[in-house]
Amino acid sequence: KGELPDPFASVEPGDRVATEADWRKRAERWRSEIIHTEYGGMPPASGSVVGEVLSQGAVRRLPGEPLHNTYRIHCHGGARPFSFCARILAPRSAEPVPVIINGDACWWYITDDIVRRILESGCALMLFNRTEMAEDLGYEGVTETRKRSGGIYELYPDHSFGALSAWAWGYHRCVDFLTTLPFIDSDRIAVSGHSRGGKTTILAGATDDRIALVNDNASCAGGSAAFRYVGADGETIGIVDKFPSWFGPGMSDYVGAEDRLPFDQHCLLACIAPRPVLLTYALDDRWSNPEGMVQCAWAAAEVYDFLGAKERLAFHLRSGGHAHTEADWEVLLDFIAWNWMGKPPQAAYNQHPYRHLRPAFSWKAPTR
């Protein structure tokens, strides 16, 4: 429904971004507008974050007996203290290692094989349950679909942020804690999440530049797929009314009126540039709107190209359905090795089978 908005368009009519400095200012305006309208704002950052060690051990059934530590992370600065738990599995190394944060511990799908491959790649894995920050009301039988209470809503009772923002806040507090650990390379922190967890990682990455690499797996609408371009059976902007607790209250005004939305999700992806972003989707996962993801990737790539970082934004499509599979993790590890370790890529990036697909925009990046 309509052309994807030009991310280079200035606030002043007829004017466009011309320099990298111009883009940084424009990106901040996009970020502010999207976060306010779509997500209901962000919770304030914690005044301080302190980690409490609960246990330190090893996983003897995995090669190399990797470290396995559990922590309680205490966050201060709100109306009252707030704590949540996390665990870190890390390879034994004389040097600090990169880390992947995954907040989907509420859905237990990470197998021993996935953990083994992450550790073999030289990365650590941090797991936490994002729903400790805010209840996930996107399950059957929920009667209060608009509820905004419990979790960190008790810390910031005068704010209107949705659950996606609360979950992204959890990723940010994990980053706070990771920067205090001597065995973690705080310059190489990645985030990965699936479906509504993928929506979360896009938002977390766009609102915290300490996150050095972002992976969204099948996030659908409100993540990396366009609201304006939805393929057959794809998730539409109607998700805002189906799961209103995830979003800001003002987003309902645009349900059924996507063409009036002043932005689309490529604008949020562009706010992460030039940091690496990987979008992993599945061909048979019609609900995730893979064509809409390709449209957003193409559009955001214009910004990456403008900043001289075109290869840092990539998408990958596999066969299969809506899941976060070992194959998706393998592509992420390949993308990390390419971007952080200088290894040539092995996966087939930026390829799709949609012969009918044409860019849903006519603008191009300004010539520099």
Coordinates of N, CA, C and O in Angstrom, one line a residue, residues 146-251:
R146 N -4.5 -5.5 26.8 CA -3.9 -4.2 26.9 C -3.2 -3.9 28.2 O -2.8 -2.8 28.5
K147 N -3.1 -5.0 29.0 CA -2.5 -4.8 30.4 C -1.1 -4.3 30.3 O -0.3 -4.8 29.5
R148 N -0.7 -3.3 31.1 CA 0.6 -2.8 31.2 C 0.9 -2.7 32.7 O 0.9 -1.6 33.3
S149 N 1.2 -3.8 33.3 CA 1.5 -3.9 34.7 C 2.4 -5.1 35.0 O 2.6 -6.0 34.2
G150 N 3.0 -5.1 36.2 CA 4.0 -6.1 36.5 C 5.3 -5.8 35.9 O 5.5 -4.9 35.1
G151 N 6.3 -6.6 36.2 CA 7.6 -6.5 35.6 C 8.2 -5.1 35.8 O 8.0 -4.4 36.9
I152 N 8.8 -4.5 34.8 CA 9.4 -3.2 34.9 C 8.3 -2.1 34.8 O 8.7 -0.9 34.9
Y153 N 7.1 -2.4 34.5 CA 6.0 -1.4 34.6 C 5.9 -0.8 36.0 O 5.5 0.3 36.2
E154 N 6.3 -1.6 37.0 CA 6.2 -1.1 38.4 C 7.4 -0.2 38.6 O 7.3 0.6 39.6
L155 N 8.4 -0.2 37.8 CA 9.6 0.7 38.0 C 9.2 2.1 37.4 O 9.7 3.1 37.9
Y156 N 8.5 2.1 36.3 CA 8.3 3.3 35.5 C 6.8 3.4 35.3 O 6.3 3.3 34.1
P157 N 6.0 3.6 36.3 CA 4.5 3.6 36.2 C 3.9 4.7 35.3 O 2.8 4.6 34.9
D158 N 4.6 5.8 35.1 CA 4.1 6.9 34.3 C 4.5 6.8 32.8 O 4.3 7.8 32.1
H159 N 5.0 5.7 32.3 CA 5.4 5.6 31.0 C 4.4 4.7 30.2 O 3.7 3.9 30.8
S160 N 4.4 4.9 28.8 CA 3.4 4.2 28.0 C 4.1 3.1 27.1 O 3.5 2.7 26.1
F161 N 5.3 2.7 27.4 CA 6.0 1.8 26.5 C 5.3 0.4 26.5 O 4.6 0.0 27.4
G162 N 5.4 -0.2 25.3 CA 4.9 -1.6 25.2 C 5.8 -2.6 25.6 O 7.0 -2.4 25.9
A163 N 5.4 -3.9 25.5 CA 6.2 -5.0 25.9 C 7.5 -5.2 25.1 O 8.5 -5.5 25.6
L164 N 7.4 -4.8 23.8 CA 8.6 -4.9 22.9 C 9.7 -4.0 23.5 O 10.9 -4.4 23.5
S165 N 9.3 -2.8 23.9 CA 10.3 -1.9 24.5 C 10.8 -2.4 25.8 O 12.0 -2.3 26.1
A166 N 10.0 -3.0 26.6 CA 10.4 -3.6 27.9 C 11.4 -4.7 27.6 O 12.4 -4.9 28.4
W167 N 11.1 -5.6 26.7 CA 12.0 -6.7 26.4 C 13.3 -6.2 25.8 O 14.4 -6.7 26.2
A168 N 13.3 -5.1 25.0 CA 14.5 -4.5 24.5 C 15.4 -3.9 25.6 O 16.6 -4.0 25.6
W169 N 14.7 -3.4 26.6 CA 15.3 -2.8 27.8 C 16.1 -3.9 28.5 O 17.2 -3.7 29.0
G170 N 15.6 -5.1 28.5 CA 16.3 -6.3 29.1 C 17.6 -6.6 28.4 O 18.6 -6.9 29.0
Y171 N 17.6 -6.5 27.1 CA 18.8 -6.7 26.3 C 19.8 -5.6 26.7 O 21.0 -5.9 26.9
H172 N 19.4 -4.4 26.8 CA 20.3 -3.3 27.2 C 20.9 -3.5 28.6 O 22.1 -3.2 28.8
R173 N 20.1 -4.0 29.5 CA 20.7 -4.3 30.8 C 21.7 -5.5 30.8 O 22.7 -5.5 31.5
C174 N 21.4 -6.4 29.9 CA 22.4 -7.5 29.7 C 23.7 -6.9 29.2 O 24.8 -7.3 29.6
V175 N 23.6 -6.0 28.3 CA 24.8 -5.3 27.7 C 25.6 -4.6 28.9 O 26.8 -4.6 29.0
D176 N 24.8 -3.8 29.7 CA 25.4 -3.2 30.9 C 26.3 -4.1 31.7 O 27.4 -3.8 32.0
F177 N 25.7 -5.3 31.9 CA 26.4 -6.3 32.8 C 27.6 -6.9 32.1 O 28.7 -7.1 32.6
L178 N 27.4 -7.2 30.8 CA 28.5 -7.9 30.0 C 29.7 -7.0 30.0 O 30.9 -7.5 29.9
T179 N 29.6 -5.7 29.9 CA 30.7 -4.8 29.9 C 31.6 -4.8 31.1 O 32.7 -4.3 31.1
T180 N 31.1 -5.5 32.2 CA 31.8 -5.6 33.4 C 32.6 -6.9 33.5 O 33.4 -7.1 34.5
L181 N 32.4 -7.8 32.6 CA 33.0 -9.1 32.7 C 34.3 -9.2 31.9 O 34.3 -8.9 30.7
P182 N 35.4 -9.5 32.5 CA 36.7 -9.5 31.9 C 36.9 -10.6 30.8 O 37.7 -10.4 29.9
F183 N 36.1 -11.6 30.8 CA 36.2 -12.7 29.8 C 35.3 -12.4 28.5 O 35.3 -13.2 27.6
I184 N 34.6 -11.3 28.5 CA 33.7 -10.9 27.4 C 34.3 -9.7 26.6 O 34.8 -8.8 27.3
D185 N 34.4 -9.8 25.3 CA 34.8 -8.7 24.5 C 33.6 -7.8 24.3 O 32.7 -8.0 23.5
S186 N 33.6 -6.7 25.0 CA 32.4 -5.8 25.0 C 32.3 -5.0 23.7 O 31.3 -4.3 23.5
D187 N 33.3 -5.1 22.8 CA 33.2 -4.5 21.5 C 32.5 -5.4 20.5 O 32.2 -5.0 19.4
R188 N 32.3 -6.6 20.9 CA 31.7 -7.6 19.9 C 30.5 -8.3 20.7 O 30.6 -9.5 21.0
I189 N 29.5 -7.5 20.9 CA 28.2 -8.1 21.5 C 27.2 -8.1 20.4 O 26.8 -7.1 19.7
A190 N 26.6 -9.3 20.2 CA 25.6 -9.5 19.2 C 24.3 -9.9 19.9 O 24.3 -10.4 21.0
V191 N 23.1 -9.7 19.3 CA 21.8 -10.1 19.8 C 21.1 -10.9 18.7 O 21.2 -10.6 17.5
S192 N 20.4 -11.9 19.2 CA 19.6 -12.7 18.3 C 18.3 -13.1 18.9 O 18.2 -13.4 20.1
G193 N 17.2 -13.1 18.2 CA 15.9 -13.5 18.7 C 15.0 -13.9 17.6 O 15.2 -13.6 16.4
H194 N 14.0 -14.7 18.0 CA 13.0 -15.3 17.0 C 11.6 -14.8 17.1 O 11.1 -14.6 18.2
S195 N 11.0 -14.5 16.0 CA 9.6 -14.0 15.9 C 9.4 -12.8 16.7 O 10.0 -11.7 16.4
R196 N 8.5 -12.8 17.8 CA 8.4 -11.6 18.6 C 9.7 -11.2 19.3 O 10.0 -10.1 19.6
G197 N 10.6 -12.3 19.5 CA 11.9 -12.0 20.0 C 12.8 -11.3 19.0 O 13.7 -10.6 19.3
G198 N 12.5 -11.6 17.7 CA 13.2 -10.9 16.6 C 12.8 -9.5 16.5 O 13.6 -8.6 16.2
K199 N 11.5 -9.2 16.7 CA 11.0 -7.8 16.7 C 11.8 -7.1 17.8 O 12.2 -5.9 17.7
T200 N 12.0 -7.8 18.9 CA 12.8 -7.2 20.1 C 14.2 -6.9 19.7 O 14.7 -5.8 20.1
T201 N 14.9 -7.8 19.1 CA 16.3 -7.5 18.8 C 16.5 -6.3 17.8 O 17.5 -5.6 18.0
I202 N 15.6 -6.2 16.9 CA 15.7 -5.0 16.0 C 15.6 -3.7 16.8 O 16.4 -2.8 16.6
L203 N 14.6 -3.7 17.7 CA 14.4 -2.5 18.5 C 15.6 -2.3 19.4 O 16.1 -1.2 19.6
A204 N 16.1 -3.4 20.0 CA 17.2 -3.3 21.0 C 18.4 -2.7 20.2 O 19.1 -1.8 20.8
G205 N 18.7 -3.2 19.0 CA 19.9 -2.8 18.3 C 19.7 -1.3 17.8 O 20.7 -0.6 17.8
A206 N 18.5 -0.9 17.5 CA 18.3 0.4 17.0 C 18.5 1.5 18.1 O 18.6 2.6 17.8
T207 N 18.3 1.0 19.4 CA 18.3 2.0 20.5 C 19.5 1.8 21.4 O 19.6 2.4 22.5
D208 N 20.5 1.1 21.0 CA 21.8 0.9 21.8 C 22.9 0.6 20.9 O 23.0 -0.6 20.4
D209 N 23.8 1.5 20.6 CA 24.9 1.3 19.6 C 26.0 0.5 20.2 O 27.0 0.2 19.5
R210 N 25.9 0.1 21.5 CA 26.9 -0.9 22.0 C 26.6 -2.3 21.5 O 27.5 -3.1 21.6
I211 N 25.5 -2.5 21.0 CA 25.2 -3.8 20.3 C 25.8 -3.7 18.9 O 25.4 -2.9 18.1
A212 N 26.8 -4.5 18.7 CA 27.6 -4.4 17.5 C 27.1 -5.2 16.4 O 27.6 -4.9 15.2
L213 N 26.2 -6.1 16.6 CA 25.7 -6.9 15.5 C 24.3 -7.4 15.9 O 24.1 -7.8 17.0
V214 N 23.3 -7.3 14.9 CA 21.9 -7.6 15.2 C 21.5 -8.7 14.3 O 21.7 -8.7 13.1
N215 N 20.9 -9.8 14.8 CA 20.2 -10.8 14.1 C 18.8 -11.0 14.4 O 18.4 -11.1 15.6
D216 N 17.9 -10.8 13.4 CA 16.5 -11.0 13.6 C 16.1 -12.2 12.8 O 16.4 -12.3 11.6
N217 N 15.5 -13.2 13.5 CA 15.0 -14.4 12.9 C 13.5 -14.4 12.8 O 12.8 -14.5 13.8
A218 N 13.0 -14.2 11.6 CA 11.5 -14.3 11.3 C 10.7 -13.4 12.2 O 9.7 -13.9 12.8
S219 N 10.9 -12.1 12.2 CA 10.2 -11.2 13.1 C 8.9 -10.8 12.7 O 8.1 -10.3 13.5
C220 N 8.6 -10.9 11.4 CA 7.3 -10.5 10.8 C 7.0 -9.0 11.0 O 7.9 -8.2 11.1
A221 N 5.7 -8.7 11.1 CA 5.3 -7.3 11.2 C 5.7 -6.7 12.5 O 5.6 -7.3 13.6
G222 N 6.3 -5.4 12.4 CA 6.8 -4.8 13.6 C 8.2 -5.2 13.9 O 8.8 -4.7 14.8
G223 N 8.8 -5.9 12.9 CA 10.2 -6.3 13.0 C 10.9 -5.8 11.8 O 11.1 -4.6 11.6
S224 N 11.3 -6.7 10.9 CA 12.1 -6.3 9.7 C 11.3 -6.5 8.4 O 11.8 -6.4 7.3
A225 N 10.0 -6.8 8.5 CA 9.1 -6.9 7.3 C 8.3 -5.6 7.2 O 7.8 -5.0 8.2
A226 N 8.0 -5.2 6.0 CA 7.3 -4.0 5.7 C 5.9 -4.1 6.1 O 5.2 -5.1 5.8
F227 N 5.3 -3.0 6.6 CA 3.9 -2.9 6.8 C 3.2 -2.7 5.5 O 2.1 -3.2 5.3
R228 N 3.8 -1.9 4.6 CA 3.2 -1.6 3.3 C 3.2 -2.7 2.3 O 2.4 -2.6 1.3
Y229 N 4.1 -3.6 2.4 CA 4.2 -4.7 1.4 C 4.0 -6.0 2.1 O 5.0 -6.5 2.8
V230 N 2.9 -6.7 1.9 CA 2.7 -8.0 2.6 C 2.3 -9.0 1.6 O 1.4 -8.9 0.8
G231 N 3.1 -10.1 1.5 CA 2.9 -11.2 0.6 C 1.7 -12.0 1.1 O 1.1 -11.8 2.1
A232 N 1.3 -13.0 0.3 CA 0.2 -13.8 0.6 C 0.3 -14.5 2.0 O 1.3 -15.0 2.3
D233 N -0.8 -14.3 2.8 CA -0.9 -14.9 4.1 C 0.1 -14.3 5.1 O 0.3 -14.9 6.2
G234 N 0.7 -13.2 4.8 CA 1.7 -12.6 5.7 C 1.0 -11.8 6.8 O -0.1 -11.4 6.7
E235 N 1.8 -11.6 7.9 CA 1.3 -10.8 9.1 C 1.2 -9.4 8.7 O 2.1 -8.8 8.1
T236 N 0.1 -8.7 9.0 CA -0.1 -7.4 8.6 C -0.1 -6.4 9.8 O 0.2 -6.9 11.0
I237 N -0.3 -5.2 9.6 CA -0.3 -4.2 10.7 C -1.4 -4.5 11.7 O -1.4 -3.9 12.8
G238 N -2.4 -5.3 11.3 CA -3.4 -5.7 12.2 C -2.9 -6.4 13.5 O -3.7 -6.5 14.5
I239 N -1.7 -6.8 13.5 CA -1.1 -7.4 14.7 C -1.1 -6.4 15.9 O -1.2 -6.8 17.0
V240 N -1.2 -5.1 15.5 CA -1.2 -4.1 16.6 C -2.5 -4.2 17.4 O -2.4 -3.9 18.6
D241 N -3.6 -4.5 16.8 CA -4.8 -4.6 17.5 C -5.0 -6.0 18.1 O -5.7 -6.2 19.1
K242 N -4.3 -7.0 17.5 CA -4.4 -8.4 18.0 C -3.5 -8.5 19.3 O -4.0 -9.2 20.3
F243 N -2.4 -7.9 19.3 CA -1.5 -7.9 20.5 C -1.1 -6.5 20.9 O 0.0 -6.1 20.8
P244 N -2.1 -5.7 21.4 CA -1.8 -4.3 21.7 C -0.8 -4.1 22.8 O -0.2 -3.0 22.8
S245 N -0.6 -5.0 23.6 CA 0.4 -4.8 24.7 C 1.8 -4.7 24.2 O 2.7 -4.2 24.9
W246 N 2.0 -5.2 23.0 CA 3.4 -5.2 22.5 C 3.8 -3.8 22.0 O 5.0 -3.5 22.0
F247 N 2.8 -3.0 21.6 CA 3.1 -1.8 20.9 C 2.7 -0.5 21.7 O 2.1 -0.6 22.8
G248 N 3.0 0.6 21.2 CA 2.6 1.9 21.7 C 1.1 2.1 21.5 O 0.6 1.7 20.4
P249 N 0.4 2.8 22.3 CA -1.1 3.0 22.1 C -1.4 3.8 20.9 O -2.5 3.6 20.4
G250 N -0.5 4.6 20.4 CA -0.9 5.4 19.2 C -0.8 4.7 17.9 O -1.2 5.2 16.9
M251 N -0.2 3.5 17.9 CA 0.0 2.7 16.6 C -1.4 2.2 16.1 O -1.5 2.0 14.8

